[in-house]
Tab-separated table of C-alpha atoms in Angstrom:
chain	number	residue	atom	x	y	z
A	13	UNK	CA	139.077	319.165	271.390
A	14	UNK	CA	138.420	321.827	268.764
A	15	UNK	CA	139.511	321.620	264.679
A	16	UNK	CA	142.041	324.004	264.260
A	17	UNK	CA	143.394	323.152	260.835
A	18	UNK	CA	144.538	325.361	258.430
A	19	UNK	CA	142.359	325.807	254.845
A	20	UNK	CA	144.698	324.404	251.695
A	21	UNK	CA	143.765	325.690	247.940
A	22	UNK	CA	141.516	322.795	247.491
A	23	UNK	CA	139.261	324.169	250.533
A	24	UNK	CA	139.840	320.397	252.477
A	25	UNK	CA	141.583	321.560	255.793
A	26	UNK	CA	145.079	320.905	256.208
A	27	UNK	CA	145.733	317.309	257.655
A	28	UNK	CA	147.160	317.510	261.262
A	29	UNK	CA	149.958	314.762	261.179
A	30	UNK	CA	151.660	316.212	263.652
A	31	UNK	CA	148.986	314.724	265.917
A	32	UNK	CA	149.832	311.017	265.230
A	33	UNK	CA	148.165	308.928	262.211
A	34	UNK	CA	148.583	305.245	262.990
A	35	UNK	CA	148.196	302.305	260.029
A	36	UNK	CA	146.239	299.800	262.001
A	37	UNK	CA	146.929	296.617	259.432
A	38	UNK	CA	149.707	297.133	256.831
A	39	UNK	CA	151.410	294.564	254.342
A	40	UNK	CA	154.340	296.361	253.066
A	41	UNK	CA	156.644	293.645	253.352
A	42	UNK	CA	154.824	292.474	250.306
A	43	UNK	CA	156.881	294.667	248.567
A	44	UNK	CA	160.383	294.541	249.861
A	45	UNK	CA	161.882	297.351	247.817
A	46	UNK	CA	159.564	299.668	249.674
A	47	UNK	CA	161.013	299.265	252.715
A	48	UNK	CA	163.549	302.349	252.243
A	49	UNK	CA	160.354	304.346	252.215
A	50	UNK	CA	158.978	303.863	255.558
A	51	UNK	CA	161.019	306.462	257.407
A	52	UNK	CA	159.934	309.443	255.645
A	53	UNK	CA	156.237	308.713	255.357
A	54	UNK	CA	153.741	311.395	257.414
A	55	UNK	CA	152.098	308.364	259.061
A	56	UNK	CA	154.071	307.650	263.053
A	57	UNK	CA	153.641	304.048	262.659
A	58	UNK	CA	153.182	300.951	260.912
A	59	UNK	CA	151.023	297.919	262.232
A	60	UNK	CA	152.692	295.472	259.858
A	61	UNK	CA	151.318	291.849	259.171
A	62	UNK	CA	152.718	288.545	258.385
A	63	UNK	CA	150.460	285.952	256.371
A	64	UNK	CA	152.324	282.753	255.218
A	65	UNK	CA	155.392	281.472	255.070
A	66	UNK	CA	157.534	283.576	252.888
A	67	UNK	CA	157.053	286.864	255.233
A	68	UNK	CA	157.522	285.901	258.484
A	69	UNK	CA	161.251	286.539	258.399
A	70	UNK	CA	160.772	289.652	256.813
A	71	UNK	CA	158.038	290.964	258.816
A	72	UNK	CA	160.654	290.232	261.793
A	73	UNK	CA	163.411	292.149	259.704
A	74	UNK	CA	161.514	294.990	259.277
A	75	UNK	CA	161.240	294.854	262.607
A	76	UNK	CA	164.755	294.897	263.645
A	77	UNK	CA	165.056	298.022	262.160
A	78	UNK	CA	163.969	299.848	265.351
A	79	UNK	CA	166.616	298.693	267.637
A	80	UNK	CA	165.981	300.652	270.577
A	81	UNK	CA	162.310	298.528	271.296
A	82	UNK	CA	162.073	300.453	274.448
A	83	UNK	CA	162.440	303.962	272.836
A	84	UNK	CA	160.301	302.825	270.294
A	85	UNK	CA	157.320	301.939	272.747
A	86	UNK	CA	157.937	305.225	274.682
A	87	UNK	CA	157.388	307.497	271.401
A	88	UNK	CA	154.544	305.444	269.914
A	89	UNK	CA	153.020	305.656	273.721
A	90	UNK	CA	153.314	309.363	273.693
A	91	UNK	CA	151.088	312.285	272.194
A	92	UNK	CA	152.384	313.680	268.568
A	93	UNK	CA	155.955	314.062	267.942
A	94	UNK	CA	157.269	315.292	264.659
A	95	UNK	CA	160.489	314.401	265.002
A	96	UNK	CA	159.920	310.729	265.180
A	97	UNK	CA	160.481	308.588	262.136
A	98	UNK	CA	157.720	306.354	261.059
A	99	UNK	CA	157.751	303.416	263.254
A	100	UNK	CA	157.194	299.541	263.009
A	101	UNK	CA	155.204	297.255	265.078
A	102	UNK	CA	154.956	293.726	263.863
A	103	UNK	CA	152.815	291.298	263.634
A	104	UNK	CA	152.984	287.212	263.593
A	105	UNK	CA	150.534	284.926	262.019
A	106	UNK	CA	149.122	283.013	259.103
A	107	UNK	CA	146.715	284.198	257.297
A	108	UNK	CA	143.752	281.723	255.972
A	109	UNK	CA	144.401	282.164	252.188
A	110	UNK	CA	147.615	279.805	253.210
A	111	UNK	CA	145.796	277.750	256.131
A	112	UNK	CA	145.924	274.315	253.823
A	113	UNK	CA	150.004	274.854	254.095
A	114	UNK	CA	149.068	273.713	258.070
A	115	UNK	CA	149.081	270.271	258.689
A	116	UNK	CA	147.367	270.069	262.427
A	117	UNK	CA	149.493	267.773	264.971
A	118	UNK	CA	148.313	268.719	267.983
A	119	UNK	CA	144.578	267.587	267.509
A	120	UNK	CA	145.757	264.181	265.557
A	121	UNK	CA	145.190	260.767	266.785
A	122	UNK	CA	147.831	259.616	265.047
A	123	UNK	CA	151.378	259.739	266.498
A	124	UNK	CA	153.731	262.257	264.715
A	125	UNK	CA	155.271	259.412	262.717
A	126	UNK	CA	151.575	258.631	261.422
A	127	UNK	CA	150.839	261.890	260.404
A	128	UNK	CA	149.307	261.765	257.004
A	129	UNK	CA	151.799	262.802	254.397
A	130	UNK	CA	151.024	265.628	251.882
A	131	UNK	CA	148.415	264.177	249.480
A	132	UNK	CA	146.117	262.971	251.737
A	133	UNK	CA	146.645	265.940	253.745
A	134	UNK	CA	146.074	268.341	251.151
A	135	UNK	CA	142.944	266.155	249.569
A	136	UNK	CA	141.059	266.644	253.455
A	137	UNK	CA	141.764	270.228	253.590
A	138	UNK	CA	140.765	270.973	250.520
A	139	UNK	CA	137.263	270.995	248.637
A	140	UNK	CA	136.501	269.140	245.301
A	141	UNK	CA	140.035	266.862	245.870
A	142	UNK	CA	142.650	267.860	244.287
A	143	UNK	CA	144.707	265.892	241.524
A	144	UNK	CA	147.862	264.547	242.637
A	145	UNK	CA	149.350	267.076	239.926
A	146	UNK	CA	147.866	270.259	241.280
A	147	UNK	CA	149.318	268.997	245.041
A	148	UNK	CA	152.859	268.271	244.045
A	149	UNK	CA	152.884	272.121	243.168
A	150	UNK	CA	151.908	273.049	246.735
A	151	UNK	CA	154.523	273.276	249.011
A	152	UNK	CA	155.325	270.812	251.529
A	153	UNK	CA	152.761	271.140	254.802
A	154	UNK	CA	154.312	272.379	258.082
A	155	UNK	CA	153.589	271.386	261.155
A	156	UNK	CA	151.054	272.974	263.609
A	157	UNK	CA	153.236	272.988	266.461
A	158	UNK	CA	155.882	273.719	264.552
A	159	UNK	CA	154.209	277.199	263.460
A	160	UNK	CA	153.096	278.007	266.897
A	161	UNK	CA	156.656	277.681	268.188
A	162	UNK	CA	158.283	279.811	265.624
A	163	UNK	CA	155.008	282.525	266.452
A	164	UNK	CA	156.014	282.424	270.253
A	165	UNK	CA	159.576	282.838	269.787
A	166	UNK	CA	158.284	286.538	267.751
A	167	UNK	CA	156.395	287.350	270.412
A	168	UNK	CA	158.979	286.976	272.915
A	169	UNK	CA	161.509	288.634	270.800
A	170	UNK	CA	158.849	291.275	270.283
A	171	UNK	CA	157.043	292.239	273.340
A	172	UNK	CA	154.873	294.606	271.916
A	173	UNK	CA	153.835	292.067	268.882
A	174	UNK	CA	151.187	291.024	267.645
A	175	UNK	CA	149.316	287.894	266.017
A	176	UNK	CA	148.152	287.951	262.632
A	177	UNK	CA	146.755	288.320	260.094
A	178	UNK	CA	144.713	285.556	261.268
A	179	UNK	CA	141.304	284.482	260.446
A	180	UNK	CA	138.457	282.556	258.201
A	181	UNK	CA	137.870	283.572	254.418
A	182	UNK	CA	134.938	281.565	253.037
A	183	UNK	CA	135.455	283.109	249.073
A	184	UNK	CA	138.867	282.592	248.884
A	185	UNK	CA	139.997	280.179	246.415
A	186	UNK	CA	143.540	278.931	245.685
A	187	UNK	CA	145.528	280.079	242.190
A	188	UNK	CA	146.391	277.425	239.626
A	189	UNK	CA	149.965	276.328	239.994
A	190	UNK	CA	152.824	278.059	238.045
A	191	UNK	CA	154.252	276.052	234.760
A	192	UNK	CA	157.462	276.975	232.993
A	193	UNK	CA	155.507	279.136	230.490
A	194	UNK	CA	153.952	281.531	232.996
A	195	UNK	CA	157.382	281.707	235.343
A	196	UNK	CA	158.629	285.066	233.269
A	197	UNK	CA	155.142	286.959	234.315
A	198	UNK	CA	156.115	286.311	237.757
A	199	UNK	CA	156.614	289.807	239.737
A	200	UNK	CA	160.000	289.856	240.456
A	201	UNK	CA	159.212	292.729	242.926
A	202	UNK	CA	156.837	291.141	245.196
A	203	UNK	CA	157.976	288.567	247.805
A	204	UNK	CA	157.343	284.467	246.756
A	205	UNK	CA	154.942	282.733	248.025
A	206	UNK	CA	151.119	285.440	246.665
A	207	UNK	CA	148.916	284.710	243.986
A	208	UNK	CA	150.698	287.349	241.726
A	209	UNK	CA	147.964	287.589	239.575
A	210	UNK	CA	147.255	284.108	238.741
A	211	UNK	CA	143.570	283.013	238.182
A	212	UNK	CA	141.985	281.353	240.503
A	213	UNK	CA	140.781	277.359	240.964
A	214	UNK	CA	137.879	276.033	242.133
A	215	UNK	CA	139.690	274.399	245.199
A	216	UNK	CA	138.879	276.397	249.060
A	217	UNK	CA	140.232	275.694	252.457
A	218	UNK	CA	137.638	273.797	254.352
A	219	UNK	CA	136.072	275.925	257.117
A	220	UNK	CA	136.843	273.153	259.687
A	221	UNK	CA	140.401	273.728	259.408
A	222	UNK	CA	140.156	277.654	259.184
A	223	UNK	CA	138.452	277.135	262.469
A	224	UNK	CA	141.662	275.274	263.900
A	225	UNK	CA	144.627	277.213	262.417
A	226	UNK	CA	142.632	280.236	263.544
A	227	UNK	CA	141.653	278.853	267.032
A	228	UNK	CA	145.347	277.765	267.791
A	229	UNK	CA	146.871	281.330	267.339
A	230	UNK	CA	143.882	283.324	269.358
A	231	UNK	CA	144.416	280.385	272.091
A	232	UNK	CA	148.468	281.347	271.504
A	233	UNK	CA	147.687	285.183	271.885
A	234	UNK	CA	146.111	284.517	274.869
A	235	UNK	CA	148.827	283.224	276.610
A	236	UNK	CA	150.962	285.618	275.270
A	237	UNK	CA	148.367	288.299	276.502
A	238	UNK	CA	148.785	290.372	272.525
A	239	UNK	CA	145.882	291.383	270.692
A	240	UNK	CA	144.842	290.226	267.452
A	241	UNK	CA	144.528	291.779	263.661
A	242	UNK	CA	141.701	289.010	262.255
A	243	UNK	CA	140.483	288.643	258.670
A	244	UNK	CA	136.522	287.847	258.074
A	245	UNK	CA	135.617	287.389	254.407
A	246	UNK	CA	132.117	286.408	253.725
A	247	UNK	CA	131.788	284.197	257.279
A	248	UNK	CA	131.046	286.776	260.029
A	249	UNK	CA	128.852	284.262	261.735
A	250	UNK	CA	131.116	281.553	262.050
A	251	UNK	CA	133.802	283.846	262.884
A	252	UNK	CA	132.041	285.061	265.535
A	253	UNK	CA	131.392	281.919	266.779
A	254	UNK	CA	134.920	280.716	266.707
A	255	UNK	CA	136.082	283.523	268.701
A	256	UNK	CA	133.143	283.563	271.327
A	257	UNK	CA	134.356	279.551	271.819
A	258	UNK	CA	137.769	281.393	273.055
A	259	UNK	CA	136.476	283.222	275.316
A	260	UNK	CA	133.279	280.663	276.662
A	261	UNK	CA	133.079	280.708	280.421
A	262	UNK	CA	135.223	283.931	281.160
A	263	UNK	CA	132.501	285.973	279.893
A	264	UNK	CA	132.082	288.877	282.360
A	265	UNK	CA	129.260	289.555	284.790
A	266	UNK	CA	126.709	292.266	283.155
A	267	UNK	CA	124.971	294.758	286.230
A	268	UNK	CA	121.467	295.532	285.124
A	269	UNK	CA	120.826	298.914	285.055
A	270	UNK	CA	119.073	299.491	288.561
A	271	UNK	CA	122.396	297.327	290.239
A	272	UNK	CA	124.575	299.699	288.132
A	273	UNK	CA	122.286	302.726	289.632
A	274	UNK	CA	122.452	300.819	293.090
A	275	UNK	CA	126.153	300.645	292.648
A	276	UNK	CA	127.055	303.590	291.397
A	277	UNK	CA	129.233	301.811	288.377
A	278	UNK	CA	127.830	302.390	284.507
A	279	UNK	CA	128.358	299.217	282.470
A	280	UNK	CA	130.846	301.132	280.225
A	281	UNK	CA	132.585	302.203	282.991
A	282	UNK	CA	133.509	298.643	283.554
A	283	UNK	CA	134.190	298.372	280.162
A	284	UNK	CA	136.661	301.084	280.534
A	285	UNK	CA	139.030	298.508	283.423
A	286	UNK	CA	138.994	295.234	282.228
A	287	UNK	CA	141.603	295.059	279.438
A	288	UNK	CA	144.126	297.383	280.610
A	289	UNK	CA	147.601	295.046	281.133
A	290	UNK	CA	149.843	297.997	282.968
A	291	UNK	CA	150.645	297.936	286.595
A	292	UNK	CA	148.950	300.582	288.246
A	293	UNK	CA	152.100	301.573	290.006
A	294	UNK	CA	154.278	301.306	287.008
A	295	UNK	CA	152.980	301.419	283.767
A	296	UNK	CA	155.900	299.820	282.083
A	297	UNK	CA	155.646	296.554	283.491
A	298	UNK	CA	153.382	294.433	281.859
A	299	UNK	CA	151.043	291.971	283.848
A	300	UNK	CA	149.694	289.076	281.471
A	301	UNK	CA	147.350	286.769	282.586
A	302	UNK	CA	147.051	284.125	280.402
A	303	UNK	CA	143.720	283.307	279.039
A	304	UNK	CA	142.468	281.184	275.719
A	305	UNK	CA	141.330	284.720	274.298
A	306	UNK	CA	143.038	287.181	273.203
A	307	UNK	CA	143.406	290.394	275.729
A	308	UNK	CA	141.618	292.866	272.340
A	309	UNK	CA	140.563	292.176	268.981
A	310	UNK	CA	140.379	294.196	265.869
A	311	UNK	CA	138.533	293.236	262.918
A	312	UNK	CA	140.393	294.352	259.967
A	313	UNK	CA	138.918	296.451	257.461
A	314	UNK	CA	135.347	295.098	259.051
A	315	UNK	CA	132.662	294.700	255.961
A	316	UNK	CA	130.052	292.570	258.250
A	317	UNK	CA	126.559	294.153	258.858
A	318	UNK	CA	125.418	296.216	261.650
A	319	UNK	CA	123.647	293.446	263.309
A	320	UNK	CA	127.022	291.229	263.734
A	321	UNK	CA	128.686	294.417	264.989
A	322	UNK	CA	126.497	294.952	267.976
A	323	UNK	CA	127.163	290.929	268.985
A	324	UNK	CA	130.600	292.228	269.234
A	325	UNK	CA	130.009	295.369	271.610
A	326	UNK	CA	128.352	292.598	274.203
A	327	UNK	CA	129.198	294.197	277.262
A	328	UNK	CA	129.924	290.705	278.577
A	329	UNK	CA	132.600	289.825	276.200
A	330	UNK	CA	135.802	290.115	278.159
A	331	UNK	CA	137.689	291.224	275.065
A	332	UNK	CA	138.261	294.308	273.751
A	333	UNK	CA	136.931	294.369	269.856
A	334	UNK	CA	138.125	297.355	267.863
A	335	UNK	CA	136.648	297.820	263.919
A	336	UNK	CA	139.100	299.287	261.719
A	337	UNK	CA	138.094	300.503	258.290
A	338	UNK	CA	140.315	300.958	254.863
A	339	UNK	CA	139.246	303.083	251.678
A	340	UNK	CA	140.899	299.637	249.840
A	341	UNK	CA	137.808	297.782	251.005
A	342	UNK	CA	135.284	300.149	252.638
A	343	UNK	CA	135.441	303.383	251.045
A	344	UNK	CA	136.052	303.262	247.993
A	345	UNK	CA	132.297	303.307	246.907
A	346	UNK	CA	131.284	304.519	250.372
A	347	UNK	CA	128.084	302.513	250.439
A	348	UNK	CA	125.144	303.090	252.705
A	349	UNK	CA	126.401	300.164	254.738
A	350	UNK	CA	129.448	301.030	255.047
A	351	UNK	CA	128.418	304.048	256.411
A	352	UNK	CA	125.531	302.852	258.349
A	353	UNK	CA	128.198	300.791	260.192
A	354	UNK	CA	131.075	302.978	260.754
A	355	UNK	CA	128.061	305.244	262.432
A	356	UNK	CA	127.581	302.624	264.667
A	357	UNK	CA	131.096	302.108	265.759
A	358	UNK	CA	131.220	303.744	269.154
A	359	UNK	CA	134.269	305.961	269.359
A	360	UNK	CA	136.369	304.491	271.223
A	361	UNK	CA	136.509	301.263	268.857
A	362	UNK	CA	137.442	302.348	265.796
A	363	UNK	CA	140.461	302.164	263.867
A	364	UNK	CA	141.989	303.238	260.118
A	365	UNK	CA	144.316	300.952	257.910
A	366	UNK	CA	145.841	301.063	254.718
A	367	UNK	CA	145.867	297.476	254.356
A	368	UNK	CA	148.486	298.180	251.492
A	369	UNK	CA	150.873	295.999	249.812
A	370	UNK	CA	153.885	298.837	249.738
A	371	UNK	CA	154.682	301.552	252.040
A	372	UNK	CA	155.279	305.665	250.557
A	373	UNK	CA	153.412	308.278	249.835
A	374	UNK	CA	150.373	306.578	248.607
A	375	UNK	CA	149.873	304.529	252.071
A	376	UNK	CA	150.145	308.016	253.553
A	377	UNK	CA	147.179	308.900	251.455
A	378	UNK	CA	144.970	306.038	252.019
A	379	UNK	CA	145.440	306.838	255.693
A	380	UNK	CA	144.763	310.100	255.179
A	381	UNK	CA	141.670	309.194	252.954
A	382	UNK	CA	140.369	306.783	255.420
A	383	UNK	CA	140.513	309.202	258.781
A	384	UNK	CA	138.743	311.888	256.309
A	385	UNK	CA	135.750	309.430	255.651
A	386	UNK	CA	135.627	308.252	259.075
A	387	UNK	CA	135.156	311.965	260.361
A	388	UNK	CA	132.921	312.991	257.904
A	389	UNK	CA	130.700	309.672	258.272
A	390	UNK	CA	131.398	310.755	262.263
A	391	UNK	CA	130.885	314.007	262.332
A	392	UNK	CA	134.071	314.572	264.347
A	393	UNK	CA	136.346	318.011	263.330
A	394	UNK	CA	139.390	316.506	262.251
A	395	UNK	CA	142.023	317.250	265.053
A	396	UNK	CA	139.435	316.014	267.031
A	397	UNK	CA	139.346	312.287	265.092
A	398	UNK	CA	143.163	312.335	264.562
A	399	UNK	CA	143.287	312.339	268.118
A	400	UNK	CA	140.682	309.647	269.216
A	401	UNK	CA	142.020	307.501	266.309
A	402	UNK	CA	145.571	307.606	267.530
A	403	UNK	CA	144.098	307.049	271.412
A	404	UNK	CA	142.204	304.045	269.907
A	405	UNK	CA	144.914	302.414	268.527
A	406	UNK	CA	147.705	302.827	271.089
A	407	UNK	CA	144.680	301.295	273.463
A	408	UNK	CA	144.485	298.470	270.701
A	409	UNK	CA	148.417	297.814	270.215
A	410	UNK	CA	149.636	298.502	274.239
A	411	UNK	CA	146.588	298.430	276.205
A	412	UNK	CA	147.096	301.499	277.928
A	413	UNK	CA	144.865	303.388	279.536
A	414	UNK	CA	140.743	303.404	279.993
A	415	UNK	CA	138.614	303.634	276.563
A	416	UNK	CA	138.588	306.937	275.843
């Protein structure tokens, strides 16, 4: 592949579009009024998450917008087209900001007419135990199962879903509770349910139930055979370690180097055939094995060190794990780790988000910004990373193909 662009005044090259930019984690829905915007942005498609409670119906409406889901797979499947609208590919989860709202049924003791009822649920999830006052302003818990059910029936509605956002946020704290006197500063443009600007409390989600909210929807996409768009804030070794339990005793066998030579089969070349879900004969039909880890795995605008990265490129991992990178979190100061790590990302792993809370013209520019700092950090000509990026994330989203 060779850069062909076109010099602008500014002396940048022009920015190929027409070769397929792809948001890899998106939260639009966020902003419901932007929704009229997605069809004429530059980017082809939108990976768009769900988080709590409030956006799961949207995320889904949003969705519905693209009625044809065949046609839609087809286009998003094929190389550049510039006559395709932006597209939509959702995604169902909850993130772990809102994990405390999940009261956990299926690993209880108790019957389901012992469950514990909100207060004492909220005062074990919880750290430094809440007041009774700060809990009757959280809404009322929902069920485990109950969540899992509603994901599935997504999924099957959606075959080329996703889950998440998922994951395990160690800094996260919850916002103090609204009053009467702080209702009017609510954002009446942003959908129910965020901090909206609210300070913060001392109160976090216990890791311990991170770890089973999070658990239950990689076991779920595993089943389901989708891949995953997971959160890691300041816990990339227990996240690790959370998804490696997944995947424990699947792990695949490793060739040392003089089998590989005595075989004739590289160790990436068997990375290349393991995740791939399409019939050989006919790539339309979907075979899904269900396993208790999901089939791929990106980390969403990754910010862990190098060293935690290369646990992930294990050869004997049986998942796929992508990296994707945003300017929101990793480029806007473009620090020496940052860049040390995005060097490390071998090319066929890496992705570029937005992870922005409205769609339009400035999500088109993140992207843009983003696949500009990952080929200049790459030292790819541009065409040449539009394209990989955009192979990388249809591998991601369908798993088609071999890693390119």
């Amino acid at each position: 592949m060779e850069a062909c662009g076109k010099i602008v005044e500014n002396g940048e090259e022009e920015f190929p579009w027409h070769l397929g930019v792809f948001d890899a984690h998106c939260h639009p829905t966020d902003t419901v009024a932007s929704h009229g915007e997605i069809r004429s942005m530059k980017a082809r498609a939108l990976t768009i998450m769900a988080t709590r409670g409030e956006d799961q119906e949207i995320v889904r409406q949003f969705a519905n917008w693209d009625v044809d889901k065949g046609t839609v797979v087809e286009e998003l499947r094929s190389l550049g087209n510039e006559e395709s609208p932006c597209r939509i590919v959702p995604s169902f989860g909850w993130h772990p900001w809102f994990s405390h709202q999940i009261l956990d049924d299926l690993n209880c003791s108790q019957s389901k007419t012992e469950l514990p009822d909100a207060t004492n649920h909220y005062k074990a999830v919880l750290s430094l135990s809440p007041d009774d006052e700060f809990i009757l302003s959280l809404p009322e818990p929902r069920l485990l199962s109950g969540l899992l059910s509603q994901i599935r029936e997504h999924l099957q509605r959606f075959p080329y879903a996703l889950v998440g956002e998922i994951g395990i946020d160690r800094s996260f704290r919850l916002p103090v509770q609204w009053d009467p006197s702080s209702e009017a500063a609510k954002n009446a443009s942003l959908t129910p349910g965020g901090r909206d600007g609210r300070p913060l409390t001392h109160h976090r989600v216990h890791i311990d139930h991170q770890r089973v909210i999070l658990k239950a929807q990689l076991n779920l996409a595993g089943e389901m055979g989708r891949p995953v768009s997971v959160h890691g804030v300041a816990a990339h070794g227990v996240l690790f370690e959370t998804l490696k339990e997944t995947w424990k005793g699947y792990e695949k066998e490793v060739l040392s180097k003089r089998e590989q030579k005595r075989s004739g089969t590289s160790a990436a070349h068997l990375d290349e055939k393991t995740d791939g879900q399409s019939s050989a004969h006919n790539p339309k039909i979907q075979i899904i094995e269900p396993k208790p880890y999901p089939p791929r795995i990106c980390l969403h605008s990754y910010s862990g060190p190098r060293n935690v990265l290369e646990q992930y490129l294990d050869p004997a991992i049986p998942a796929t794990v992508f990296f994707s990178f945003s300017c929101l979190v990793n480029f806007s100061d473009r620090t020496e780790k940052a860049v040390e790590v995005v060097k490390a990302v071998p090319k066929n792993r890496i992705l570029i988000e937005s992870d922005l809370h409205s769609a339009g013209e400035r999500m088109d520019q993140l992207l843009e910004d983003a696949v500009r700092s990952v080929c200049e950090i790459k030292a790819w000509p541009l065409a040449e990373g539009v394209t990989q990026l955009a192979q990388n994330w249809r591998h991601f989203v369908f798993g088609d193909g071999d890693l390119i």
